[in-house]
PDB file of C-alpha atoms in Angstrom:
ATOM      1  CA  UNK A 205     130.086  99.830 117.318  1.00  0.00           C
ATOM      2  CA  UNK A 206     126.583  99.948 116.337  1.00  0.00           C
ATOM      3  CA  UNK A 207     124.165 103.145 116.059  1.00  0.00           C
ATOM      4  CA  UNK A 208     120.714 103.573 114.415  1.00  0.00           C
ATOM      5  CA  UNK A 209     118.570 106.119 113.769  1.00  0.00           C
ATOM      6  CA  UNK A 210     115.017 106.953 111.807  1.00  0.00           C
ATOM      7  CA  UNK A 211     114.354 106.922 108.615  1.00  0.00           C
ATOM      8  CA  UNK A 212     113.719 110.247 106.976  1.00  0.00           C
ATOM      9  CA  UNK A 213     111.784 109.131 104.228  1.00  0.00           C
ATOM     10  CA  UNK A 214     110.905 105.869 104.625  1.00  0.00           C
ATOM     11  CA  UNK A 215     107.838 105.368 107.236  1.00  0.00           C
ATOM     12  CA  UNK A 216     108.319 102.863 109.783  1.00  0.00           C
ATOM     13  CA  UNK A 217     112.114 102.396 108.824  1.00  0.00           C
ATOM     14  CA  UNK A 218     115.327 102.323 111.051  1.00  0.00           C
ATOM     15  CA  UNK A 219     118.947 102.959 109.505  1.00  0.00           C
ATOM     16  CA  UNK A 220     121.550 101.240 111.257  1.00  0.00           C
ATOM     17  CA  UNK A 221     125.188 100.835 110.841  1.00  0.00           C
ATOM     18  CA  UNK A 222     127.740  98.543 112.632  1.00  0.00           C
ATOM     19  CA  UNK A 223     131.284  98.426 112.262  1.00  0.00           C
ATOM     20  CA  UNK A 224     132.815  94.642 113.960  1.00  0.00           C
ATOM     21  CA  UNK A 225     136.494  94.607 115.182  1.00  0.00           C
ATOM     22  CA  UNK A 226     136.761  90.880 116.504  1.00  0.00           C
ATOM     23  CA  UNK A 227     139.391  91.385 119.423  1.00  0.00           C
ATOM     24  CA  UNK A 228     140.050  94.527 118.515  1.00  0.00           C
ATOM     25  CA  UNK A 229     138.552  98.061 119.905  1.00  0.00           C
ATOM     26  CA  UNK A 230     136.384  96.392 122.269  1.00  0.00           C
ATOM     27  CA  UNK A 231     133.405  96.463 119.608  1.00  0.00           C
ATOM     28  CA  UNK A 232     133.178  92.561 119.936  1.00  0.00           C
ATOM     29  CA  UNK A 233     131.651  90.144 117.758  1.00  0.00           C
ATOM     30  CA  UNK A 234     128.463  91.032 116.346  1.00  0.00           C
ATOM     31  CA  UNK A 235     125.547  89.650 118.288  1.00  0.00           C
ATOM     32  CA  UNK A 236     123.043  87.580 117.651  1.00  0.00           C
ATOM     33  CA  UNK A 237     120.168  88.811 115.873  1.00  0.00           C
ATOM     34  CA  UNK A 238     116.640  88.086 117.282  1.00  0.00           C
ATOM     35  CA  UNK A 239     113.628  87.666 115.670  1.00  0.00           C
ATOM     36  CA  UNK A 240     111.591  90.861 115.167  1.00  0.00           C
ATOM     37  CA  UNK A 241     109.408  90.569 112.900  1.00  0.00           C
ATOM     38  CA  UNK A 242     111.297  92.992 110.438  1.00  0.00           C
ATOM     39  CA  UNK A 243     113.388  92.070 107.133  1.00  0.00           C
ATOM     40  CA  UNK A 244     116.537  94.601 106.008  1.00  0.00           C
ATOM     41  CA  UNK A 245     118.412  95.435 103.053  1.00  0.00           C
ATOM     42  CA  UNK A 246     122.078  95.185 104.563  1.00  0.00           C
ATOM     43  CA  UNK A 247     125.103  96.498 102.397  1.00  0.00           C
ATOM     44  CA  UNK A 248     128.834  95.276 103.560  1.00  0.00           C
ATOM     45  CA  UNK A 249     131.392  96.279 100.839  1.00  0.00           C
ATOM     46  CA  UNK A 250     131.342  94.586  97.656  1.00  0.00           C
ATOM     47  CA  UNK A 251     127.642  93.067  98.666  1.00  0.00           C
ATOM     48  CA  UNK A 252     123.957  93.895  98.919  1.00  0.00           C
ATOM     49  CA  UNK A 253     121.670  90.997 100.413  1.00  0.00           C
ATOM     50  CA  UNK A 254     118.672  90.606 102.068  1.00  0.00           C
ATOM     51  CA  UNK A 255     118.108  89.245 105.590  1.00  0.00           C
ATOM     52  CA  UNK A 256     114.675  87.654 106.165  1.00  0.00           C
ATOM     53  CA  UNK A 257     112.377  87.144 108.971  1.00  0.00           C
ATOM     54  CA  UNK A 258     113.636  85.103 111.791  1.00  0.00           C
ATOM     55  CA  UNK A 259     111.740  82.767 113.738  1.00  0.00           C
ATOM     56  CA  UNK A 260     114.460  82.546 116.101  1.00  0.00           C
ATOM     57  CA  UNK A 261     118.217  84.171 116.819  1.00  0.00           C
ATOM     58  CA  UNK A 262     120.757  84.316 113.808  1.00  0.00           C
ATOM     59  CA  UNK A 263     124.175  84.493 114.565  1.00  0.00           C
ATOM     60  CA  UNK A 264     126.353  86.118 112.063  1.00  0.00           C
ATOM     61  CA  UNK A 265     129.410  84.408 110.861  1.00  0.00           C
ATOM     62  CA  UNK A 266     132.101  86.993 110.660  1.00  0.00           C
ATOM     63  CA  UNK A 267     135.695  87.580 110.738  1.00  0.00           C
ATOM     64  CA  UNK A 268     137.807  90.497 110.594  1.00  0.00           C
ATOM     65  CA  UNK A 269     136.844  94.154 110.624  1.00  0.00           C
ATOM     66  CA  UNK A 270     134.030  94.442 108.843  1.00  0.00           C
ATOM     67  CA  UNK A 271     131.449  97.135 108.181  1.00  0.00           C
ATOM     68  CA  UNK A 272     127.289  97.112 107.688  1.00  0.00           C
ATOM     69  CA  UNK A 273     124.955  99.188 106.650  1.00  0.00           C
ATOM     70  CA  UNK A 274     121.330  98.720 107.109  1.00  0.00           C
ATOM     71  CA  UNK A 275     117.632  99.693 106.224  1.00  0.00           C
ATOM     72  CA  UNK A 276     115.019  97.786 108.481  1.00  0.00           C
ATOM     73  CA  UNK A 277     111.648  97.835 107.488  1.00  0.00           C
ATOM     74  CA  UNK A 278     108.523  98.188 109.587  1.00  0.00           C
ATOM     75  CA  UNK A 279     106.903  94.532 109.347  1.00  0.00           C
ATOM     76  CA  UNK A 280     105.120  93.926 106.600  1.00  0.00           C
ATOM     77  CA  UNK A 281     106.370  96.494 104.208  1.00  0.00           C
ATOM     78  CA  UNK A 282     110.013  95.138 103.086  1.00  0.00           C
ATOM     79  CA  UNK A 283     108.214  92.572 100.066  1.00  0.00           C
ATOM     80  CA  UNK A 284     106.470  95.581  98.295  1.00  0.00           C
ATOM     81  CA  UNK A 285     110.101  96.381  97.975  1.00  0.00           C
ATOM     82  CA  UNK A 286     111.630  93.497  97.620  1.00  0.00           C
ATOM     83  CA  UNK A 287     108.721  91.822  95.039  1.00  0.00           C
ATOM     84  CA  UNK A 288     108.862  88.717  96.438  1.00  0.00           C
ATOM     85  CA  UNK A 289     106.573  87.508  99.329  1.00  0.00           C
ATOM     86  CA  UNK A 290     108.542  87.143 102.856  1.00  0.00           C
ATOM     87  CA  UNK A 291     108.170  83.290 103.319  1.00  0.00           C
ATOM     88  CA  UNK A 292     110.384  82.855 100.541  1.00  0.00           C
ATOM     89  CA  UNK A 293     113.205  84.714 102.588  1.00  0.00           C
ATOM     90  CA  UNK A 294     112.030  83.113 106.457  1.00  0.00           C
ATOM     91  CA  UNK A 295     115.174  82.459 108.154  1.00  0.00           C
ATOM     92  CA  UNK A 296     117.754  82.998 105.305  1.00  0.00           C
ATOM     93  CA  UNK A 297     119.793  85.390 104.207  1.00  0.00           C
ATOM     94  CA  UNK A 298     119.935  86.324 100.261  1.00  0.00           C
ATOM     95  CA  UNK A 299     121.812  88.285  97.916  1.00  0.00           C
ATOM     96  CA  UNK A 300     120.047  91.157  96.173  1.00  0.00           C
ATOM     97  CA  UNK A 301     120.892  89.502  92.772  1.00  0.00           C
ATOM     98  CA  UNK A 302     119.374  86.420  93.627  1.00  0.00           C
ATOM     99  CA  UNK A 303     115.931  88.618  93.428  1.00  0.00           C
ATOM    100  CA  UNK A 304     116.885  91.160  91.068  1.00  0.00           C
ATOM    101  CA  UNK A 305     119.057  91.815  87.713  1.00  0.00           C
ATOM    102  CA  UNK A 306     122.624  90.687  88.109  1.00  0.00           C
ATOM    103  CA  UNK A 307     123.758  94.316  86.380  1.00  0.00           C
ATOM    104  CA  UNK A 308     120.844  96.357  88.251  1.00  0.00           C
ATOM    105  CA  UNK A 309     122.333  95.069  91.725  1.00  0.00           C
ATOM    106  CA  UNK A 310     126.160  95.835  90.193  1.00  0.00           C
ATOM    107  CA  UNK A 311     125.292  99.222  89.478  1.00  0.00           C
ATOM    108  CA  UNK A 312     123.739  99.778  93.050  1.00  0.00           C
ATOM    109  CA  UNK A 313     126.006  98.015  94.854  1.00  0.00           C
ATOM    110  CA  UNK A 314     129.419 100.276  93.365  1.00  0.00           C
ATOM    111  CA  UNK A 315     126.857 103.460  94.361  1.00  0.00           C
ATOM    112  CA  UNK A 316     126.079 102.301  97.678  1.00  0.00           C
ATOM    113  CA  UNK A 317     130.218 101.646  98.251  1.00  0.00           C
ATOM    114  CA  UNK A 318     130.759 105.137  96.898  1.00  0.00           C
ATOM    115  CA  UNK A 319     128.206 106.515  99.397  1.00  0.00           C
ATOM    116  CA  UNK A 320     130.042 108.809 102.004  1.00  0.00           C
ATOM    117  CA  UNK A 321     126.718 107.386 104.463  1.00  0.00           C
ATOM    118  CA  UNK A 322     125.613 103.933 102.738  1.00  0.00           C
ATOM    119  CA  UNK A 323     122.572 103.847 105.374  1.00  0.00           C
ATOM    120  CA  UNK A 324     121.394 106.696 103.484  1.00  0.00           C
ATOM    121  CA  UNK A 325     121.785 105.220  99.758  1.00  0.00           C
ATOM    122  CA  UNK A 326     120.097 102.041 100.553  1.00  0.00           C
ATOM    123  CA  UNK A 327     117.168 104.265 101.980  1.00  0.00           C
ATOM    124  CA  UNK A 328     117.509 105.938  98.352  1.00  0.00           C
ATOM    125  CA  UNK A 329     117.581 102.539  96.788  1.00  0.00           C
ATOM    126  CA  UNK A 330     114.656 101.832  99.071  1.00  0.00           C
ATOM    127  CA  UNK A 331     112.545 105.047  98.111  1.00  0.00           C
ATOM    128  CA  UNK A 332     113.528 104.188  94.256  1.00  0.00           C
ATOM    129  CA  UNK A 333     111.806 100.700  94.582  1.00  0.00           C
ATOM    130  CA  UNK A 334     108.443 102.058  95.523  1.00  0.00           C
ATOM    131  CA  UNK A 335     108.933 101.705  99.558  1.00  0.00           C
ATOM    132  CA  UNK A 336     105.781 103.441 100.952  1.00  0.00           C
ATOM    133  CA  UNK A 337     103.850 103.379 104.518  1.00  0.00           C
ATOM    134  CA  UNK A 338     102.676 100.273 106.455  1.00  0.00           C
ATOM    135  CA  UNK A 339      99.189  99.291 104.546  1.00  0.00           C
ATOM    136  CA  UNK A 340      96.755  99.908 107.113  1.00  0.00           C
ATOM    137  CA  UNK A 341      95.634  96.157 107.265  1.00  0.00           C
ATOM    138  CA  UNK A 342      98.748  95.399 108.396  1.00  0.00           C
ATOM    139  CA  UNK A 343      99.660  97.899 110.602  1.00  0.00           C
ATOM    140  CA  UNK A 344      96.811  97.208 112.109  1.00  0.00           C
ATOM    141  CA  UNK A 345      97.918  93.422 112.483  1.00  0.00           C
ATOM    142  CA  UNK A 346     100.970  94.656 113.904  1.00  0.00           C
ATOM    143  CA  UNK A 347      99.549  97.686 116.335  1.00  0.00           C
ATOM    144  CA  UNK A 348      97.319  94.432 117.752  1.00  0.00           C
ATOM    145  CA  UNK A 349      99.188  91.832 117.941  1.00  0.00           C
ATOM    146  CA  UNK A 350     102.283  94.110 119.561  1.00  0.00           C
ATOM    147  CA  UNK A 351      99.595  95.242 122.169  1.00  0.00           C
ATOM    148  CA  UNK A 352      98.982  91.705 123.555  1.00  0.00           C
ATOM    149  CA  UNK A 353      95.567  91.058 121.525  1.00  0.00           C
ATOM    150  CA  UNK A 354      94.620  87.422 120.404  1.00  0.00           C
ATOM    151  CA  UNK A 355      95.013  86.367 117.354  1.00  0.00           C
ATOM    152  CA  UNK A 356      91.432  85.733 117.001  1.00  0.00           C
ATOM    153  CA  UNK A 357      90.798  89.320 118.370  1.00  0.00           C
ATOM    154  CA  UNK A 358      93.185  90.982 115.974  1.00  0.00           C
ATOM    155  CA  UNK A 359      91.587  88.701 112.718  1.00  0.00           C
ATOM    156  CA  UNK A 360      88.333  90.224 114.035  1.00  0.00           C
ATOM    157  CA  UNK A 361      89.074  93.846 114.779  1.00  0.00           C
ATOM    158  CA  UNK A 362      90.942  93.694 110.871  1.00  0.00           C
ATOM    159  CA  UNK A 363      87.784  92.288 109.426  1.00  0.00           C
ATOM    160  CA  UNK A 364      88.952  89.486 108.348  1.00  0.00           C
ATOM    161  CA  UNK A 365      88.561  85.616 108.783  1.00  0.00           C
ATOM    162  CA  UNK A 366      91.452  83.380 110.334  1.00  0.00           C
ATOM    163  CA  UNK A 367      92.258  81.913 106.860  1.00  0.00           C
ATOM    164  CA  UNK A 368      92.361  85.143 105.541  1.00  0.00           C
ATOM    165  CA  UNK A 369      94.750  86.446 108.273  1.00  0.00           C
ATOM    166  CA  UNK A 370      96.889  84.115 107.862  1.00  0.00           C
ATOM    167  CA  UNK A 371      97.490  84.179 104.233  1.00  0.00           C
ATOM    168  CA  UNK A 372      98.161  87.569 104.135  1.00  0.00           C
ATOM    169  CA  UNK A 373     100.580  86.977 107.312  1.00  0.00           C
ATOM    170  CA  UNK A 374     102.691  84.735 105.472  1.00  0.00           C
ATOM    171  CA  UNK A 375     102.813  87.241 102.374  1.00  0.00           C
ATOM    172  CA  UNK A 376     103.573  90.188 104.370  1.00  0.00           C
ATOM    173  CA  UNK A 377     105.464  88.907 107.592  1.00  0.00           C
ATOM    174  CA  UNK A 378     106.702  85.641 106.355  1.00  0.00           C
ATOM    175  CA  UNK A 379     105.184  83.363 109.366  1.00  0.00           C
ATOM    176  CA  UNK A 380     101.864  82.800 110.893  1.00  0.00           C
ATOM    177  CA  UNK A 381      99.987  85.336 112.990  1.00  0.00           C
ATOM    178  CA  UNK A 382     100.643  83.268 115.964  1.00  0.00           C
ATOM    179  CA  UNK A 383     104.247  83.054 115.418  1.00  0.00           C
ATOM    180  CA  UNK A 384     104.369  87.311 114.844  1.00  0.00           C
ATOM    181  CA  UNK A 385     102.386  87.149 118.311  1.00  0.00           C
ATOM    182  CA  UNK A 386     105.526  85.440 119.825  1.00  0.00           C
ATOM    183  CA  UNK A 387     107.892  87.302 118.254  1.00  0.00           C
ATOM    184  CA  UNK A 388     106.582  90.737 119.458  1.00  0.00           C
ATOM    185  CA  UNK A 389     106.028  88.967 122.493  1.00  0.00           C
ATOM    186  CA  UNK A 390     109.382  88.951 122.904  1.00  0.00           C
ATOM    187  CA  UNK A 391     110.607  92.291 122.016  1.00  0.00           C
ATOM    188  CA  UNK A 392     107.950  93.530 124.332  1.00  0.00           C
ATOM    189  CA  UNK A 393     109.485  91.277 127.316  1.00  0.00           C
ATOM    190  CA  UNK A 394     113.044  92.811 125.794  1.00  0.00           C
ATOM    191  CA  UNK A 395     111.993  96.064 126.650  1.00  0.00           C
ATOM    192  CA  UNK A 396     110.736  95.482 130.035  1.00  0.00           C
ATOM    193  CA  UNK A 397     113.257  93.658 131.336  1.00  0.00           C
ATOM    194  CA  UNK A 398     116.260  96.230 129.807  1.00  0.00           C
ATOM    195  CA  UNK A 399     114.134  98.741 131.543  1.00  0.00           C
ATOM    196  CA  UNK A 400     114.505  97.123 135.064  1.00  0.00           C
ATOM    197  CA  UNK A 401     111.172  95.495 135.582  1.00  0.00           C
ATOM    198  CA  UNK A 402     112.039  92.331 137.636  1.00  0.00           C
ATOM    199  CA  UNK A 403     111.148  89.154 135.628  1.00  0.00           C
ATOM    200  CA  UNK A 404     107.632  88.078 137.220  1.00  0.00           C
ATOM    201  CA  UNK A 405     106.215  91.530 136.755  1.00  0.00           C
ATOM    202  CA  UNK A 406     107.847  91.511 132.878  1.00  0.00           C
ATOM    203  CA  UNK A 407     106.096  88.081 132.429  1.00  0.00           C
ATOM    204  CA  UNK A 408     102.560  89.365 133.775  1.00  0.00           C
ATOM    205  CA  UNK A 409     103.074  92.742 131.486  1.00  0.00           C
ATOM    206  CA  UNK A 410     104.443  91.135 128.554  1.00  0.00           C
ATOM    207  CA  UNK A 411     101.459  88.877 128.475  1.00  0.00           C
ATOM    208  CA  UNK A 412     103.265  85.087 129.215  1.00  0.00           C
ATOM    209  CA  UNK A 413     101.215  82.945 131.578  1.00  0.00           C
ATOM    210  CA  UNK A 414     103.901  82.977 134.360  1.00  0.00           C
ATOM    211  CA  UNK A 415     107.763  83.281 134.883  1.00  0.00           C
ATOM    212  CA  UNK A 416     108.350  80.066 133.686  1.00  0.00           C
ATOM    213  CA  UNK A 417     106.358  80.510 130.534  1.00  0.00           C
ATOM    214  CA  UNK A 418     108.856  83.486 129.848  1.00  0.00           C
ATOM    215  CA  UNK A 419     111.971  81.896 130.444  1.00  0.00           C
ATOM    216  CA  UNK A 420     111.051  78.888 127.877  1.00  0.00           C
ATOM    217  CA  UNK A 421     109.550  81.224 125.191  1.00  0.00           C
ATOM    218  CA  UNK A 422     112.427  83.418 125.072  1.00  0.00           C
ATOM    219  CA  UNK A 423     114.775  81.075 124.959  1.00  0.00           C
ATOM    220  CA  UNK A 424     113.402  79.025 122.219  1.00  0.00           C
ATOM    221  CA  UNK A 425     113.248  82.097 119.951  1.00  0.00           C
ATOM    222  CA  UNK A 426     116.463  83.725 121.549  1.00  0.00           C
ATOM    223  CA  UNK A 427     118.520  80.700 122.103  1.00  0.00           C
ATOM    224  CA  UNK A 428     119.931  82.019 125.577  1.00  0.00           C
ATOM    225  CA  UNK A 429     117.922  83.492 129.292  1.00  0.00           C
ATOM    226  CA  UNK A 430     116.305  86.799 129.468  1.00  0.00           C
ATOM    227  CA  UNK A 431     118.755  87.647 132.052  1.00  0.00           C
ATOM    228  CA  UNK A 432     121.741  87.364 129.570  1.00  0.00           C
ATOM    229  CA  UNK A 433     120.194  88.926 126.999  1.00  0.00           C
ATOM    230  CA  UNK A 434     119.677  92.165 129.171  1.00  0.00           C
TER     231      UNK A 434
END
């Protein structure tokens, strides 16, 4: 079973928890994850680790019942946290005490198991390490790039030059601006098509060329069709 909700305190963020029953209550295996253009601070018991930015689906190795705990950042704000730029966690997954103190990530990790909701103590963890709102740069980036703008519209409208974008893209979102285009690309396609909008009409809105162009962007970043992800 998963569930989510908003983040009290944290601007931007989503708490999430997920408890995985393979062949048990019906809950499944967990699903693959897609790229979003988000990084979280995940707790399962015993463990705190980080889960980077995806360029395309992860699929989580588990076994077992098993239960997570998540804070997901809004893009762009999870390395202020973190302290260490997002392309050094693309497409990997990393234990909180392979970027902090061994003893510091003990100590939170026996507070976050103690935690009667652990969503809430890694927001708490979260707040502790300085988390604050989307700089306006970036959500900026974000607002125009999610909205379908070029990339060379969105470097412009942010005042700054393509190099520029893209070095502080790489810092903040751990890929290129053109890659974050795709990504929320596809989330915006996601949301169409879950909201019944046949396929050609979710192309045309979601900003893809044609049909076709959707169906082989989604499932290069998704791994499977549109139609069985909805």
């Amino acid at each position: 079973m998963y569930r989510e909700r908003a983040a009290r305190r944290v601007a931007g963020a989503v708490l999430w928890t997920r408890t995985v029953t393979p062949g048990g209550d019906g809950a499944g295996p967990a699903p693959d994850v897609l790229p979003d253009g988000c990084m979280d601070l995940l707790w399962t018991e015993g463990r705190l680790f980080v889960a980077g930015p995806d360029t395309h689906a992860y699929r989580p190795g588990i076994s077992g019942a098993t239960r997570f705990a998540g804070i997901r950042f809004f893009p762009g704000t999870a390395p202020a946290v973190l302290g260490v730029p997002a392309r050094e966690l693309r497409d990997r997954r990393v234990d909180l005490a392979d970027l902090w103190p061994s003893d510091q990530v003990r100590r939170l990790t026996e507070r976050v198991d103690a935690a009667h909701d652990p969503a809430a103590a890694l927001e708490s963890v979260a707040l502790e390490r300085g988390a604050a709102p989307p700089d306006a740069v970036l959500a900026h980036i974000v607002a125009s790039l999610g909205a379908g703008r070029t990339v060379a519209q969105t470097a412009d409208s942010a005042g700054l030059g393509a190099r520029g974008l893209h070095r502080r893209s790489l810092a903040a979102f751990g890929y290129g601006p053109k890659t974050l285009a795709r990504v929320l690309r596809l989330q915006r396609a996601l949301a169409l098509a879950r909201g019944g909008v046949p396929l050609a009409e979710t192309a045309a809105r979601a900003g893809y060329a044609d049909q076709a162009h959707l169906a082989r962007d989604v499932r290069e970043l998704a791994g499977v069709p549109l139609t069985r992800l909805v």
